GROMACS .gro file of C-alpha atoms in nm:
model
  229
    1UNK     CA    1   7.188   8.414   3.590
    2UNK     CA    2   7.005   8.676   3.358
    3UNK     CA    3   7.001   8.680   3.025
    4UNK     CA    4   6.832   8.982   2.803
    5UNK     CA    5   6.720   8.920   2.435
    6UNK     CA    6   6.981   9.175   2.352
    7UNK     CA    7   7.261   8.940   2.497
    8UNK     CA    8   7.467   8.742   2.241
    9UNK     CA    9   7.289   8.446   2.174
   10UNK     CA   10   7.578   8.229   2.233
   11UNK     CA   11   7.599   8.340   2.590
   12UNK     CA   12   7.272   8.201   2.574
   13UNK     CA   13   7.330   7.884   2.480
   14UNK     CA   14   7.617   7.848   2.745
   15UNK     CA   15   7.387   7.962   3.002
   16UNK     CA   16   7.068   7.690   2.862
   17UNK     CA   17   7.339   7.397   2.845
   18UNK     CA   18   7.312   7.132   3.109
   19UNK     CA   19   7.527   6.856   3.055
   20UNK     CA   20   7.415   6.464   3.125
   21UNK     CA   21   7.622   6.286   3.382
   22UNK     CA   22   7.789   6.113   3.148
   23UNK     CA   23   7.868   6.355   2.947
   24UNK     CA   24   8.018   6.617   3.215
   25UNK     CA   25   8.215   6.278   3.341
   26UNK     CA   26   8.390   6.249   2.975
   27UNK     CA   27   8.440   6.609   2.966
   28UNK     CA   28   8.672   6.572   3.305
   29UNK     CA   29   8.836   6.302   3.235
   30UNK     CA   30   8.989   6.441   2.918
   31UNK     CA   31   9.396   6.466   3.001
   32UNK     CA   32   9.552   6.764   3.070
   33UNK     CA   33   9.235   6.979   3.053
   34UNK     CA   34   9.100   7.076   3.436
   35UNK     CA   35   8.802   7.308   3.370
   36UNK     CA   36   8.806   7.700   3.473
   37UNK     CA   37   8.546   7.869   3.648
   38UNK     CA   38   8.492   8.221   3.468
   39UNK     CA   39   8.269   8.518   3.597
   40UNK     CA   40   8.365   8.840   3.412
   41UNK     CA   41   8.411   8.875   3.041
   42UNK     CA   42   8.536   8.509   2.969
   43UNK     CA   43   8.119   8.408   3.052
   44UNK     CA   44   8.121   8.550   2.724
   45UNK     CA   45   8.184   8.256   2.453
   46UNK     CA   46   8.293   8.546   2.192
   47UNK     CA   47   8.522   8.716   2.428
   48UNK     CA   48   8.666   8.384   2.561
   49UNK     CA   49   8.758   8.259   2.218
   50UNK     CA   50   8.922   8.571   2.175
   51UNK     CA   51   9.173   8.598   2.461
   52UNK     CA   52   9.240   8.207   2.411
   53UNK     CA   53   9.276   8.209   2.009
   54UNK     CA   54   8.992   8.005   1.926
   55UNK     CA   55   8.862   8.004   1.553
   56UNK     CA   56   8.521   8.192   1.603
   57UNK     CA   57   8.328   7.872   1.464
   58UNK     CA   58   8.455   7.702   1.747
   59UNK     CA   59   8.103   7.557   1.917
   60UNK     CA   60   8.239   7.659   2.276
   61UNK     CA   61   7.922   7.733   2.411
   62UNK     CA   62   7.843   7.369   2.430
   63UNK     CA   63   8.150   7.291   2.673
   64UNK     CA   64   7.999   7.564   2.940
   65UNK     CA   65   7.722   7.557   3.190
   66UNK     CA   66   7.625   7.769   3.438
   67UNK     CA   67   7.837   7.705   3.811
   68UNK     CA   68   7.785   7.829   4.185
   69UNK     CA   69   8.101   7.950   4.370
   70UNK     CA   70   7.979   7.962   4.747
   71UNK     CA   71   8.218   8.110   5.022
   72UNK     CA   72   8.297   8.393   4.777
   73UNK     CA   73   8.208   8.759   4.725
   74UNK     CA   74   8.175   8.945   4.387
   75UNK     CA   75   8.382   9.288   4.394
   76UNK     CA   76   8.494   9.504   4.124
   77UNK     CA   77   8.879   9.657   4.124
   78UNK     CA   78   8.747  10.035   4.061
   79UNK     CA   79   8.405  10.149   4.034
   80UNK     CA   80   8.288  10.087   3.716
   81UNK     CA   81   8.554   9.809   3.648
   82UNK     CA   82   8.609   9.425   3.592
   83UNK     CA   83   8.491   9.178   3.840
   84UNK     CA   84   8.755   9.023   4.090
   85UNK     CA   85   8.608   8.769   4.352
   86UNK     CA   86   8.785   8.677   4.723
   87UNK     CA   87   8.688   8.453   4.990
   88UNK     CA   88   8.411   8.592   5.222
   89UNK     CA   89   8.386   8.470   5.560
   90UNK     CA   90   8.029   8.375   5.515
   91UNK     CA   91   8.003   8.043   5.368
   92UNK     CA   92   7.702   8.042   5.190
   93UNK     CA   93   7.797   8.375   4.995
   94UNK     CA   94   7.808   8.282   4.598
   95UNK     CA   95   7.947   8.368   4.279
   96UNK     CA   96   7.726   8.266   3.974
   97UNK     CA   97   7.904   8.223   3.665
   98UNK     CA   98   8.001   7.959   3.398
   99UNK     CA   99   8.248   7.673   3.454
  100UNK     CA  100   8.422   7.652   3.085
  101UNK     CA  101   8.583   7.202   2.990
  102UNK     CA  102   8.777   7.130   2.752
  103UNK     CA  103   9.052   7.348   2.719
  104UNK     CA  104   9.367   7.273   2.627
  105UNK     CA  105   9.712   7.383   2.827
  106UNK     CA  106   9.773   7.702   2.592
  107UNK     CA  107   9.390   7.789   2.597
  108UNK     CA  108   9.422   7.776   2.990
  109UNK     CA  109   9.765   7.947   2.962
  110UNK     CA  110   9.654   8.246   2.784
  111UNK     CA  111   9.364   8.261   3.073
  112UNK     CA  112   9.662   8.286   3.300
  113UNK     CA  113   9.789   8.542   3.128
  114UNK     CA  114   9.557   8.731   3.127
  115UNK     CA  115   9.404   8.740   3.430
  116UNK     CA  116   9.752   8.721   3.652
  117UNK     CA  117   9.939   8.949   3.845
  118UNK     CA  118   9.647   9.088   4.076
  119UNK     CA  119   9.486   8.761   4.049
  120UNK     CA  120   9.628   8.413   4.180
  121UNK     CA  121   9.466   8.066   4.035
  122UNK     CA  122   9.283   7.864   4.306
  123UNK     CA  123   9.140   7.524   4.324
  124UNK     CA  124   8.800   7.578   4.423
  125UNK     CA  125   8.466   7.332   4.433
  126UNK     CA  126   8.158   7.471   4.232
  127UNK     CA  127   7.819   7.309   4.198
  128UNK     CA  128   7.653   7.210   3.800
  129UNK     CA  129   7.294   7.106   3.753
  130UNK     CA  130   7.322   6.816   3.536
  131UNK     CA  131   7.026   6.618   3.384
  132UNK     CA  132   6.902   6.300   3.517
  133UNK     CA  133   6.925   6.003   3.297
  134UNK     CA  134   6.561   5.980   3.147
  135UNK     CA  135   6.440   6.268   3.301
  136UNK     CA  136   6.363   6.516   3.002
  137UNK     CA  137   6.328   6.823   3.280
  138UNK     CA  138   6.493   6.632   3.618
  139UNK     CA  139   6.850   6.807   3.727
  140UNK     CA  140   7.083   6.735   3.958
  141UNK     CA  141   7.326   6.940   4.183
  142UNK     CA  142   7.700   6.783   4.158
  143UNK     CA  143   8.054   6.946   4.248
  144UNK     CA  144   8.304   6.966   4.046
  145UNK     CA  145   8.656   7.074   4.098
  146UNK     CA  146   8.792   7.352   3.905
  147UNK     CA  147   9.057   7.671   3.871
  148UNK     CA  148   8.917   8.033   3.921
  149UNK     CA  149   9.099   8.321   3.937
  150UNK     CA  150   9.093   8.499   4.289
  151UNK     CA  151   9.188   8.832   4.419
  152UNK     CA  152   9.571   8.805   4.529
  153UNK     CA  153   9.681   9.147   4.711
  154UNK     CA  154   9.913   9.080   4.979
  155UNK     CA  155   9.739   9.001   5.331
  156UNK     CA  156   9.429   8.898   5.158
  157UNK     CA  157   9.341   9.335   5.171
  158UNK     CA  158   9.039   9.365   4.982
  159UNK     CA  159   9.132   9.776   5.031
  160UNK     CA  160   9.055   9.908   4.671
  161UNK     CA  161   8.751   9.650   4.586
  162UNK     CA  162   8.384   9.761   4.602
  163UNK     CA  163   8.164   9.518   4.671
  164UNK     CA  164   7.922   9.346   4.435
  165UNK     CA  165   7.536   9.331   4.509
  166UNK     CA  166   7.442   9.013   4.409
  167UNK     CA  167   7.565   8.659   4.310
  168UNK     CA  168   7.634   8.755   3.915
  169UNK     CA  169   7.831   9.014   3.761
  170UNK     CA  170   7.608   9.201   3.522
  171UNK     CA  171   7.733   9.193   3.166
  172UNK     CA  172   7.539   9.563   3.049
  173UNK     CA  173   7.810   9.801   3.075
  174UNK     CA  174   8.057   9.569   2.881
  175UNK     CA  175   7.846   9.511   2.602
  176UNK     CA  176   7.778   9.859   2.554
  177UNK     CA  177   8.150   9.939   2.553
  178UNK     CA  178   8.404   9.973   2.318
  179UNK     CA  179   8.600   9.703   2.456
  180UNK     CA  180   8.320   9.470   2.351
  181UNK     CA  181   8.293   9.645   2.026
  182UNK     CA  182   8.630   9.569   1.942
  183UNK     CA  183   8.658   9.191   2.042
  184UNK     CA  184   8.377   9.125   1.837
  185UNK     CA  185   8.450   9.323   1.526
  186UNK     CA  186   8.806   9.164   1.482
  187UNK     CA  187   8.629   8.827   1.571
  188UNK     CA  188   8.337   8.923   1.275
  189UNK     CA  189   8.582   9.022   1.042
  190UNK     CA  190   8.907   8.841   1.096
  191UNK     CA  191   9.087   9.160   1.150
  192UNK     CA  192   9.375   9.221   1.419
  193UNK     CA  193   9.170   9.329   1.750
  194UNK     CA  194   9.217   9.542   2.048
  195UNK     CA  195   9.556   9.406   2.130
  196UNK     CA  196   9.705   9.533   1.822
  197UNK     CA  197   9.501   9.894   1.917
  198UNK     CA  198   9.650   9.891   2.282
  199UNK     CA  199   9.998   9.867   2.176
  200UNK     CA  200   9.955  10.084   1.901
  201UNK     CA  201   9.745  10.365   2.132
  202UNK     CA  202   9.882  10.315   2.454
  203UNK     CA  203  10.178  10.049   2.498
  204UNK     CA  204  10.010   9.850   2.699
  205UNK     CA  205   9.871   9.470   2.672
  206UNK     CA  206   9.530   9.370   2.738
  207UNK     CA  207   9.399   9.397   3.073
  208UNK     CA  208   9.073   9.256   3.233
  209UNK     CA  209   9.063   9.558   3.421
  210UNK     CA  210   8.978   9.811   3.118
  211UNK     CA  211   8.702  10.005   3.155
  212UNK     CA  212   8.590  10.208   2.873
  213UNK     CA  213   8.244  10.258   2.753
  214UNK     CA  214   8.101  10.367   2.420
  215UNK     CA  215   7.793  10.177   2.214
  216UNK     CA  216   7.645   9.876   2.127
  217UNK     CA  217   7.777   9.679   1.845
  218UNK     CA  218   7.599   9.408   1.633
  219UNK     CA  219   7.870   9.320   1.407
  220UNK     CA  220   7.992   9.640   1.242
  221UNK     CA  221   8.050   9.598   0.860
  222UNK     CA  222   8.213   9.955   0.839
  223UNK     CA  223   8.524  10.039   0.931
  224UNK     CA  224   8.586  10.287   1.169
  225UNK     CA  225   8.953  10.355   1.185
  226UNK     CA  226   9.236  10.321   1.438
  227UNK     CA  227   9.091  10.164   1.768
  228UNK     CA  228   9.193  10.420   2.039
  229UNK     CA  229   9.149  10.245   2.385
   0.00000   0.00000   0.00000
């Protein structure tokens, strides 16, 4: 997947990190923890320790590697808007995004809550480089099983969804918008988020499918008011 210098740099390290065999073998055999595919928003490790109520110090980043999805298409819900995926009839199609171990039941839960209602969790098999024993710059392809979240309108309709050029969902527009801006603020400075704003504004809860745009933030020190989504 890309990655621009103006990208977080712990999406970076999530993207550079390619486990060892053994290690991606410990990391599945934890209990109770079946990795999740991610390939909006979550790829972000600020943005997933948000939505899953992670301490921002938490080293996330080095539980996540990048992951290939094939027999899947990339659409958004509206145009702009948040990336949904569905099955495509052509099986080497492919989703690129990150495929996230270690979480525990509520960290997966509050994925679920987010992301359901239009979205149903599937079991789906995604392929991990991992690093050869010995082999300083040798990978290997293995498949892993894991939950992603899939398009779930009634009759598998994909009526509504524009289609996705590409393998990756491109992470400029969200970085550049507010929603962003406010994740990472309240993560920065401890304070009590976009949630808070949404019910406050609007009455509604979070939703992956916000789409609001504004600027670039690189921690904001200021405070800027009321968050009005």
């Amino acid at each position: 997947m890309e990655y621009k210098p103006w990208y977080p740099s712990d999406y970076a390290q999530a993207l550079n990190n390619i486990l060892t065999e053994d290690e991606t073998t410990t990391l599945l055999n934890q209990p109770g923890a079946s990795p999740r595919f991610v390939y909006d928003p979550l790829m972000l490790p600020t943005v997933l320790k948000y939505f899953t109520d992670m301490p921002q110090t938490t080293p996330i980043a080095r539980n996540m590697t990048q992951a290939t999805l094939f027999g899947y298409q990339l659409y958004r819900f509206s145009d702009p808007g948040m990336p949904v995926i569905a099955p495509s009839p052509d099986p080497q199609a492919a989703v690129e995004g990150l495929l996230v171990f270690g979480l525990n039941e509520q960290q997966r839960n509050a994925i679920y809550e987010l992301e359901a209602g239009l979205m149903k969790l599937v079991s789906v098999q995604v392929d991990i480089q991992q690093r050869v024993p010995g082999e300083r710059h040798v990978c290997n392809v293995r498949a892993v099983e894991a939950g992603a979240f899939c398009w779930a309108h009634e009759g598998g309709s994909l009526e509504g969804l524009v289609p996705i050029e590409g393998a990756a969902w491109s992470l400029d527009e969200f970085l550049v918008g507010s929603f962003y801006e406010h994740i990472a603020r309240s993560q920065c400075k401890g304070m009590v988020g976009v949630e808070g704003a949404l019910s406050r504004s609007s009455g509604k809860r979070r939703s992956k499918f916000y789409t609001g745009q504004v600027e670039m933030l690189e921690c904001i020190e200021e405070d800027h008011g009321e968050w009005l989504l």
